[in-house]
Amino acid sequence: MLSILRRNAGSWAIKIILSFIALTFIWWGVGTYSERGRNVAATVGGEAITTNELAEAVAGLEKSYREVYGPAFTPEMAKALNLKKQAMDSLVQRKILLAEAGKMGLSATDEEVQRGIAAVPAFQQDGQFREERYRSVLSYNRVGIAEFEASKRVEITLKKVEGLLAAGALVPETEARALFQVASRKIRLLVVTADPGKAKTDAPAEGEILAKYEQAKERFRTPARVKRAVAAFTPDRFGREVQPSEAEIKAFHETNSDRFRTEEQRLVSRIVLPFERKDRDAVRKKAEEILARASKGKADFDAQAKAHARGKGEAWLSRKDAGEALSEPLFQASVDTVVGPVELPGGFVLARVNRIRFPEALPLSQVRDRVVEQIRHEKGKDLAVVKAYEAQPKAASAKGVKATAAAFGVAVVETGWVGAEGAPGIPAALVQDALLLPSGEVAPVKTLGDAHYLFQVTAKEDSRVPPLSEVRDKVVAEVAREKKAAAARAALQQLLASSNTAAELEANAKKAGLSSSLTGWFAPLSEPVPEALAGAGDLRKDLSALSVKAPVLQKVYQGREGNPLAVAFSGEQLPSDAEWAQKKGGLLKGLAEQKKNATLEAFLSDRRKSAKVEIHPEALK
């Protein structure tokens, strides 16, 4: 069995087995009973938790999180989860429960330990416990049988203690049904909306305008902005002047032969089985059946392709031609191998590799133009650097980029006013640098990738708060909007004050010329609020207060697009006896589990106070 595990250590089945055993060992501390370090991380009623135990528990938690989250489990996530504290809490809980088991005289019998071990899937074959597998798995993990059985005995003992402590965690059916009714109750609301745009208000007074400007003038601040002259020294500009000699061309081709090779290609035959969403699984199963028959040889593959009338014939494919999903398995396969089924949009593909063309170096005669182009680019990169740094001091001395760049044959782009938002075609980094320079200054060379930029600030305006005269129209419009919004809210509040039912609110809204509508049925505790109420922020927490006896919420909410709204209870639907009967079992079980956890937490909290739990601060660093 041990050899089988080692040979198949990469398979999913063995990984699952080993993960299960590893987690068990790490959690219960098997393999460390005789090797625990002397350093103490904490004490619980005089019982020590060693630093070795803590380290093993942390490693177990980290392994569990990695298996769940994969690459998403980052060092930042590990830090946020505070694995050391989690591990310490678990070890303290374990010590407390084991101490309680000792007081109660609880322990696991040999028969219970045997049954527990026999029930572990990792030790079973065809649903039956196999001692050979049991011994092989333990041996592979370097764990002794006695140690593992001791850990299983502790595990069973802990479960007994937890079960006894939570034995009274039962929820009466009447209580469960009441909770079910509250959670499943559906309501319908009347929604009244006021349009601020239709509210009648006086024009903003001069005092209101001045007050709003003083209150909000920072919002009208204009950001700093600049105008610039920009010259880009690029490999393309200076490379086109390069005329490599024949000797240079030959030497470059010889020393960079890996750049001038053919792509690997596969001569492939394909069978495509299209599917729709409803029959995807059935088509996949059919593809797997075809794969078994088509893998016997080329004649069998061709016969299957012909039978299913979706064969693509032979074609030479590069990785790019095959596409991302198919290229990975296809280019790992050897000749006369069938891969698949590979799922592509709308179909499953079976592909047979008939021949392989491996990459070959291309002769200079076929790639001469590419060689010359690459030489020009490489030399152009060097020239661009040299010319840019040669031009910068000249431009700074002349206090002008335009004439200097022209002398080097580089075009200059002159921008209009540009702020921190940038401008099309101009790298954002240049904008940020320019905003820090005074007007007229030529900046140092700015390198971005292979391009080297020479630029000058030709004009600059600093950030400023404009006077009221410049933004008066904006301020007036803002004051007018606020007054209309306040008037609309006041009108709604007045309607609410004079309405005791949804019917009265609807009638009063009609008289006031306000729109009203009914929502669909929804469960306020578990379902999204209707679209008409979207954006009404704190509305949901108030919905539980609505009922036949209290049908109108005396509160105005902010609705979509800023329009105020009011709501009233229009009706409710309670769950039926049939719904309760259908969901009763699951709900009772879930509530009992919650109560069990709460009971256990309360017991542990109390015992932590009396058990003299001392955690060394250094252990959690």
XYZ file of C-alpha atoms in Angstrom:
621
model
C 0.000 0.000 0.000
C 2.849 2.359 0.846
C 4.383 1.944 -2.606
C 1.017 2.636 -4.212
C 0.665 5.872 -2.243
C 4.146 6.990 -3.247
C 3.660 6.173 -6.914
C 0.377 8.058 -6.996
C 1.279 10.935 -4.693
C 0.237 13.432 -7.368
C -3.259 12.007 -7.914
C -6.360 13.744 -6.541
C -7.486 10.664 -4.609
C -4.204 10.329 -2.726
C -4.063 14.095 -2.110
C -7.502 13.950 -0.494
C -6.446 11.007 1.680
C -3.217 12.661 2.761
C -4.903 16.032 3.352
C -7.477 14.384 5.607
C -4.840 12.556 7.646
C -2.527 15.576 7.767
C -5.291 17.801 9.117
C -6.185 15.226 11.753
C -2.569 14.900 12.873
C -1.942 18.627 12.976
C -5.172 19.382 14.856
C -4.800 16.742 17.525
C -1.030 17.029 17.841
C -0.188 13.411 16.943
C 3.511 12.781 16.555
C 4.461 15.427 19.056
C 3.452 13.952 22.384
C 6.963 12.729 23.070
C 8.754 15.551 21.274
C 7.122 18.700 22.591
C 9.450 21.551 23.262
C 10.100 22.867 26.697
C 8.972 26.398 25.854
C 5.494 27.195 27.164
C 3.147 29.382 25.097
C 0.265 29.308 27.592
C -1.072 27.519 30.647
C -4.657 26.435 31.301
C -5.317 25.515 34.917
C -1.691 24.482 35.297
C -1.665 22.467 32.045
C 0.937 23.771 29.560
C 0.454 24.543 25.870
C 3.900 24.384 24.302
C 5.233 26.542 21.506
C 5.549 23.364 19.434
C 1.828 22.611 19.855
C 0.971 26.188 18.896
C 3.223 26.078 15.817
C 1.627 22.799 14.681
C -1.886 24.171 15.152
C -0.989 27.330 13.178
C 0.471 25.190 10.384
C -2.710 23.115 10.313
C -4.908 26.199 10.023
C -2.708 27.668 7.281
C -2.862 24.400 5.343
C -6.649 24.335 5.628
C -6.992 27.918 4.384
C -4.598 27.253 1.491
C -6.648 24.254 0.398
C -9.833 26.345 0.439
C -8.556 29.617 -1.092
C -5.615 28.411 -3.214
C -3.560 31.273 -4.701
C -5.991 33.800 -3.176
C -4.575 32.968 0.271
C -1.926 35.693 0.521
C 0.349 36.761 3.402
C -1.948 39.773 3.846
C -4.963 37.469 4.270
C -3.028 35.294 6.725
C -2.172 38.393 8.781
C -5.780 39.591 8.759
C -7.020 36.163 9.888
C -4.561 36.204 12.840
C -3.900 32.462 12.636
C -1.858 32.392 15.858
C -4.787 33.721 17.876
C -7.191 31.285 16.211
C -4.850 28.387 16.953
C -4.311 29.474 20.556
C -8.066 29.797 21.165
C -8.588 26.269 19.820
C -5.826 24.797 21.987
C -7.156 26.543 25.110
C -10.654 25.225 24.322
C -9.232 21.719 23.927
C -7.479 21.858 27.309
C -10.625 23.127 29.057
C -12.833 20.428 27.542
C -10.361 17.641 28.332
C -10.156 18.855 31.934
C -13.965 18.831 32.126
C -14.012 15.295 30.686
C -11.681 14.220 33.476
C -13.997 15.692 36.101
C -16.994 13.925 34.555
C -15.133 10.642 34.192
C -15.662 10.657 30.432
C -13.339 8.808 28.079
C -13.458 6.805 24.848
C -13.619 3.012 25.050
C -11.414 0.777 22.901
C -14.481 -0.264 20.897
C -15.378 3.381 20.184
C -11.826 4.092 19.059
C -11.870 1.078 16.735
C -15.220 2.112 15.240
C -13.980 5.678 14.786
C -10.846 4.568 12.952
C -12.758 2.102 10.769
C -15.102 4.930 9.718
C -12.272 7.090 8.316
C -12.641 7.071 4.483
C -8.871 7.234 4.047
C -8.562 3.762 5.569
C -11.330 2.164 3.490
C -11.407 0.338 0.189
C -14.731 -0.270 -1.554
C -16.452 1.031 1.577
C -14.711 -1.443 3.896
C -11.949 -0.816 6.427
C -8.630 -2.332 5.318
C -5.930 -2.758 7.931
C -3.200 -2.866 5.280
C -4.268 0.540 3.964
C -4.522 1.867 7.529
C -0.970 0.844 8.347
C 0.360 2.078 4.970
C -1.183 5.538 5.285
C 0.141 5.977 8.838
C 3.577 4.728 7.786
C 3.648 7.109 4.822
C 2.984 10.004 7.223
C 5.552 8.679 9.739
C 2.969 8.316 12.472
C 2.851 5.418 14.870
C -0.316 3.376 15.326
C -0.340 3.996 19.092
C 0.002 7.742 18.567
C -2.844 7.882 16.069
C -5.119 5.785 18.252
C -4.350 8.114 21.166
C -5.358 11.103 19.041
C -8.585 9.373 17.999
C -9.346 8.597 21.665
C -8.943 12.308 22.515
C -11.123 13.297 19.559
C -13.958 10.989 20.641
C -13.651 12.138 24.259
C -13.958 15.772 23.206
C -17.053 15.007 21.146
C -18.608 13.293 24.167
C -17.960 16.326 26.366
C -19.359 18.714 23.765
C -22.403 16.499 23.273
C -23.096 16.318 27.001
C -22.659 20.056 27.526
C -24.984 20.867 24.617
C -27.510 18.112 25.353
C -30.107 20.639 26.414
C -29.726 22.773 23.284
C -33.199 22.050 21.982
C -35.508 24.604 20.382
C -39.259 24.299 21.036
C -41.273 23.840 17.859
C -43.495 26.796 18.762
C -40.434 29.069 18.996
C -39.062 27.756 15.700
C -42.409 28.294 13.964
C -42.611 31.864 15.247
C -39.139 32.578 13.891
C -40.082 30.935 10.576
C -43.156 33.128 10.233
C -41.174 36.303 10.905
C -38.422 35.325 8.452
C -40.779 34.102 5.704
C -43.454 36.802 6.015
C -43.946 38.765 2.806
C -45.332 42.281 2.574
C -46.417 44.744 -0.078
C -45.888 48.484 0.249
C -47.468 51.625 -1.087
C -44.708 53.965 -2.269
C -45.338 57.708 -2.655
C -42.678 59.749 -4.446
C -42.273 63.510 -4.640
C -40.471 65.089 -7.602
C -38.374 68.047 -6.362
C -38.368 69.450 -9.888
C -42.108 70.132 -9.617
C -41.926 71.767 -6.180
C -42.750 75.482 -6.097
C -40.233 77.647 -4.229
C -39.049 81.248 -4.187
C -35.960 82.213 -6.151
C -32.733 82.027 -4.112
C -32.137 85.177 -2.080
C -28.782 86.955 -2.155
C -28.100 85.940 1.436
C -28.730 82.252 0.590
C -26.396 82.480 -2.380
C -23.598 84.057 -0.336
C -24.050 81.510 2.477
C -23.887 78.555 0.061
C -20.775 79.967 -1.648
C -18.984 80.372 1.697
C -20.037 76.901 2.796
C -19.109 75.094 -0.418
C -16.504 77.246 -2.158
C -13.830 74.563 -1.837
C -15.977 72.377 -4.107
C -15.671 75.020 -6.799
C -11.871 75.127 -6.561
C -10.176 74.814 -9.943
C -7.183 72.430 -10.003
C -3.737 73.441 -11.170
C -3.201 73.110 -14.924
C -0.379 73.546 -17.400
C 0.414 73.865 -21.072
C 3.419 71.898 -22.323
C 5.676 71.305 -25.248
C 6.638 67.589 -25.394
C 9.261 65.862 -27.565
C 9.542 62.034 -27.573
C 12.970 60.536 -28.361
C 12.032 57.002 -29.453
C 13.854 53.974 -30.937
C 11.671 54.186 -34.057
C 12.716 57.767 -34.748
C 16.461 57.141 -34.473
C 16.462 53.524 -35.634
C 15.256 54.361 -39.132
C 18.521 56.201 -39.777
C 20.560 53.066 -39.015
C 21.953 51.197 -42.038
C 23.527 47.968 -40.724
C 26.366 46.416 -42.704
C 26.180 42.925 -44.125
C 28.588 41.712 -41.451
C 26.378 43.159 -38.693
C 23.305 41.512 -40.186
C 24.984 38.094 -40.343
C 26.425 38.401 -36.833
C 23.064 39.460 -35.327
C 21.299 36.560 -37.024
C 23.852 34.048 -35.743
C 23.927 35.310 -32.148
C 20.138 35.683 -31.901
C 19.029 32.592 -33.784
C 16.397 31.831 -31.108
C 14.486 34.923 -32.253
C 14.199 33.635 -35.806
C 12.676 30.178 -35.499
C 9.519 28.589 -36.773
C 6.691 27.928 -34.349
C 6.013 24.418 -33.163
C 3.026 23.006 -35.022
C 0.820 19.927 -34.708
C -0.973 18.151 -37.559
C -4.335 17.662 -35.894
C -7.605 15.891 -36.673
C -10.625 17.099 -34.711
C -14.121 15.998 -33.784
C -16.429 18.797 -32.618
C -19.598 18.033 -30.660
C -21.743 21.181 -30.277
C -24.024 21.597 -27.260
C -26.573 23.951 -25.765
C -26.712 24.791 -22.086
C -29.555 22.356 -21.421
C -27.725 19.337 -22.899
C -24.127 20.190 -21.955
C -23.648 17.293 -19.522
C -25.194 14.766 -21.904
C -22.927 15.892 -24.763
C -19.871 15.721 -22.516
C -20.728 12.139 -21.583
C -21.152 11.303 -25.267
C -17.745 12.909 -26.023
C -16.109 10.742 -23.346
C -17.651 7.630 -24.900
C -16.366 8.639 -28.357
C -12.920 9.342 -26.870
C -12.667 5.747 -25.614
C -13.350 4.420 -29.136
C -11.330 7.069 -31.013
C -8.163 6.563 -28.957
C -7.454 3.087 -30.386
C -5.824 4.344 -33.602
C -6.097 6.788 -36.504
C -8.545 4.605 -38.422
C -10.814 4.455 -35.377
C -10.573 8.235 -34.887
C -11.398 8.885 -38.555
C -14.329 6.475 -38.324
C -15.725 8.324 -35.303
C -15.198 11.679 -37.037
C -17.105 10.442 -40.066
C -19.874 8.897 -37.950
C -20.546 12.105 -36.083
C -20.250 14.355 -39.135
C -18.387 17.068 -37.225
C -14.822 16.112 -38.098
C -12.640 19.063 -39.059
C -10.157 17.112 -41.206
C -6.426 17.478 -40.796
C -4.822 20.862 -40.252
C -1.469 22.188 -39.042
C -2.054 24.239 -35.900
C 0.233 26.547 -33.936
C -0.497 27.364 -30.303
C -2.196 30.563 -31.406
C -4.305 28.713 -33.990
C -5.419 26.129 -31.408
C -6.548 28.754 -28.908
C -5.858 29.008 -25.192
C -8.116 26.179 -23.987
C -7.008 23.580 -26.568
C -3.338 24.498 -26.976
C -2.249 23.469 -23.459
C -3.334 19.780 -23.651
C -2.640 19.557 -27.386
C 0.984 20.712 -27.191
C 1.716 18.431 -24.250
C 0.511 15.362 -26.128
C 2.719 13.009 -28.135
C 2.103 11.723 -31.669
C -0.895 9.349 -32.070
C -2.474 10.687 -28.879
C -6.076 11.922 -28.587
C -6.823 14.740 -26.136
C -10.159 15.915 -24.808
C -12.914 16.400 -24.420
C -11.900 20.082 -24.266
C -14.771 22.505 -23.665
C -14.868 25.469 -26.029
C -17.694 28.014 -26.384
C -20.634 25.988 -27.674
C -18.905 22.638 -28.113
C -16.605 19.860 -26.893
C -13.528 18.999 -28.988
C -11.566 15.769 -29.346
C -8.216 16.311 -31.069
C -5.733 13.736 -32.374
C -2.022 14.594 -32.853
C -0.917 12.968 -36.142
C 2.459 14.647 -36.675
C 4.672 17.258 -35.008
C 6.784 19.982 -36.578
C 9.337 21.106 -34.037
C 10.761 24.665 -34.177
C 13.589 25.146 -36.682
C 16.041 27.995 -37.186
C 15.134 30.057 -40.252
C 17.887 30.921 -42.764
C 18.946 34.552 -43.063
C 17.492 34.765 -46.579
C 13.990 34.264 -45.178
C 14.235 36.651 -42.222
C 16.598 39.335 -43.495
C 14.017 42.126 -43.182
C 13.177 41.085 -39.602
C 16.880 41.001 -38.697
C 17.437 44.499 -40.104
C 14.329 45.768 -38.277
C 15.530 44.380 -34.948
C 19.061 45.791 -35.415
C 17.551 49.195 -36.128
C 15.350 48.937 -33.037
C 18.244 47.930 -30.760
C 20.508 50.682 -32.066
C 17.582 53.114 -32.068
C 17.115 52.474 -28.333
C 20.738 53.405 -27.659
C 20.612 56.489 -29.887
C 17.346 57.683 -28.322
C 18.970 57.717 -24.871
C 22.115 59.489 -26.086
C 20.237 62.117 -28.115
C 17.691 62.840 -25.370
C 20.394 63.521 -22.774
C 22.357 65.538 -25.325
C 19.305 67.671 -26.133
C 18.154 68.373 -22.544
C 20.941 70.761 -21.438
C 20.715 72.578 -24.786
C 16.962 73.043 -24.381
C 17.408 74.187 -20.762
C 20.080 76.699 -21.812
C 17.956 78.000 -24.698
C 14.831 77.940 -22.463
C 12.922 76.258 -25.245
C 12.227 72.648 -26.242
C 10.718 73.287 -29.648
C 13.796 74.608 -31.494
C 16.153 72.145 -29.785
C 14.003 69.122 -30.633
C 13.692 70.288 -34.229
C 17.504 70.320 -34.486
C 17.462 66.613 -33.577
C 14.663 65.853 -36.012
C 12.128 65.155 -33.265
C 8.567 66.490 -33.561
C 7.119 68.516 -30.687
C 3.552 68.193 -29.428
C 2.116 71.335 -27.850
C -0.838 70.696 -25.541
C -3.608 72.981 -24.468
C -4.511 73.380 -20.809
C -4.126 70.016 -19.052
C -4.833 69.174 -15.405
C -4.203 66.062 -13.348
C -6.717 64.181 -15.507
C -4.107 64.087 -18.290
C -4.473 64.391 -22.046
C -4.837 61.883 -24.922
C -1.475 60.656 -26.210
C 0.507 62.108 -23.287
C 1.672 59.701 -20.542
C 0.096 60.457 -17.147
C 3.538 60.532 -15.479
C 4.508 63.541 -17.624
C 1.406 65.403 -16.492
C 2.192 64.811 -12.816
C 5.789 65.980 -13.245
C 4.745 69.054 -15.194
C 2.320 70.159 -12.471
C 5.294 70.419 -10.084
C 7.350 72.686 -12.344
C 7.188 76.476 -12.694
C 6.196 78.023 -15.985
C 8.955 78.143 -18.594
C 11.141 75.445 -17.018
C 12.530 72.570 -19.078
C 12.225 69.316 -17.126
C 14.917 66.632 -16.789
C 14.646 63.738 -19.240
C 11.734 61.468 -18.306
C 12.175 57.820 -19.351
C 9.070 55.673 -19.794
C 9.771 52.282 -21.340
C 11.961 52.717 -24.415
C 10.900 56.353 -24.913
C 12.709 59.363 -23.431
C 10.707 62.561 -23.080
C 11.946 66.131 -23.165
C 9.277 68.615 -22.127
C 8.733 72.183 -21.017
C 5.958 73.918 -19.109
C 4.962 76.754 -21.420
C 2.202 78.148 -19.155
C 0.809 77.364 -15.718
C -2.173 78.239 -13.555
C -2.095 77.282 -9.874
C -5.073 75.807 -8.083
C -7.454 78.527 -6.867
C -10.916 79.173 -5.473
C -12.743 81.278 -8.064
C -14.646 84.370 -6.880
C -18.423 84.150 -6.622
C -18.801 86.136 -9.831
C -17.218 83.275 -11.817
C -19.354 80.482 -10.335
C -22.523 82.392 -9.478
C -24.713 80.374 -11.857
C -23.544 77.082 -10.338
C -24.148 78.330 -6.788
C -27.622 79.652 -7.660
C -28.535 76.308 -9.294
C -27.356 74.394 -6.223
C -29.345 76.583 -3.829
C -32.453 76.217 -6.011
C -32.091 72.403 -6.066
C -31.722 72.248 -2.286
C -34.780 74.441 -1.742
C -36.895 72.311 -4.068
C -35.686 69.087 -2.411
C -36.548 70.520 1.032
C -39.987 71.575 -0.199
C -40.641 68.095 -1.633
C -39.635 66.428 1.640
C -41.810 68.823 3.625
C -44.803 68.040 1.411
C -44.289 64.302 1.974
C -43.880 64.758 5.705
C -47.146 66.699 5.804
C -48.926 63.867 3.969
C -47.568 61.313 6.432
C -48.755 63.356 9.395
C -52.320 63.359 8.065
C -52.413 59.698 6.961
C -53.131 56.726 9.243
C -53.441 53.990 6.595
C -52.065 53.192 3.174
C -55.430 54.065 1.634
C -55.421 57.516 3.274
C -51.816 58.123 2.196
C -52.662 57.165 -1.389
C -55.719 59.462 -1.427
C -53.814 62.380 0.064
C -50.967 61.873 -2.423
C -53.444 62.010 -5.306
C -54.869 65.293 -4.017
C -51.350 66.744 -3.717
C -50.431 65.640 -7.235
C -47.793 63.150 -6.093
C -47.266 59.769 -7.749
C -47.876 56.474 -5.910
C -47.453 52.791 -6.729
C -47.578 49.337 -5.143
C -44.511 47.124 -4.850
C -44.559 43.399 -5.465
C -44.576 40.926 -2.583
C -41.185 40.501 -0.870
C -39.728 39.164 2.382
C -38.252 42.213 4.163
C -35.785 40.137 6.216
C -34.357 37.957 3.466
C -35.116 39.279 -0.013
C -33.886 42.380 -1.865
C -36.101 45.417 -1.560
C -38.137 46.207 -4.689
C -36.517 48.356 -7.363
C -38.776 51.292 -6.471
C -37.055 51.425 -3.058
C -33.503 51.007 -4.311
C -31.204 53.614 -2.838
C -33.401 54.242 0.197
C -30.454 53.399 2.471
C -31.755 52.770 5.981
C -35.274 51.764 4.919
C -34.852 47.980 5.429
C -34.190 48.194 9.183
C -37.515 50.051 9.615
C -39.653 47.607 7.617
C -40.032 45.142 10.497
C -42.034 47.821 12.355
C -44.729 47.885 9.645
C -47.939 45.928 10.285
C -51.702 46.194 10.103
C -51.652 48.010 13.458
C -48.830 50.390 12.458
C -49.176 50.774 8.683
C -47.485 54.153 8.034
C -43.803 54.920 8.647
C -43.570 58.544 9.745
C -40.293 59.048 7.941
C -39.190 60.382 4.541
C -36.474 58.456 2.714
C -34.074 59.363 -0.074
C -35.035 57.370 -3.150
C -33.512 56.853 -6.574
C -32.076 59.924 -8.288
C -32.383 61.801 -4.992
C -36.166 61.968 -5.028
C -37.759 61.691 -1.549
C -40.285 58.923 -0.902
C -42.604 57.614 1.806
C -43.961 54.094 2.323
C -46.976 52.475 3.972
C -47.989 48.864 4.720
C -50.492 47.600 2.125
C -50.746 43.878 2.944
C -48.920 40.739 4.071
C -48.681 37.050 3.183
C -47.817 34.556 5.931
C -46.229 31.174 5.137
C -48.649 28.273 4.839
C -48.802 25.134 6.976
C -47.429 23.179 4.008
C -44.368 25.475 3.788
C -43.760 25.051 7.500
C -44.037 21.274 7.270
C -41.597 21.224 4.363
C -38.937 23.358 6.065
C -39.506 22.491 9.726
C -36.871 19.756 9.932
C -34.040 21.826 8.490
C -34.941 24.886 10.538
C -35.148 22.957 13.825
C -31.783 21.357 13.093
C -30.150 24.696 12.236
C -31.560 26.454 15.302
C -30.487 23.571 17.534
C -26.959 23.803 16.137
C -26.898 27.554 16.793
C -28.121 27.020 20.346
C -25.587 24.224 20.854
C -22.743 26.511 19.737
C -24.003 29.331 21.943
C -24.251 26.981 24.949
C -20.737 25.665 24.364
C -19.355 29.195 23.918
C -20.987 30.313 27.154
C -19.541 27.318 29.025
C -16.039 27.925 27.640
C -16.221 31.628 28.449
C -17.126 30.824 32.047
C -14.411 28.164 32.394
C -11.743 30.452 30.948
C -12.333 32.776 33.891
C -12.056 30.047 36.537
C -9.381 27.890 34.866
C -6.682 30.581 35.163
C -5.801 30.814 31.485
C -2.463 32.585 31.075
C -1.229 33.300 27.540
C 2.340 34.507 27.166
C 2.252 37.664 25.000
C 5.401 36.652 23.128
C 3.680 33.504 21.865
C 1.196 35.481 19.762
C 3.755 37.768 18.118
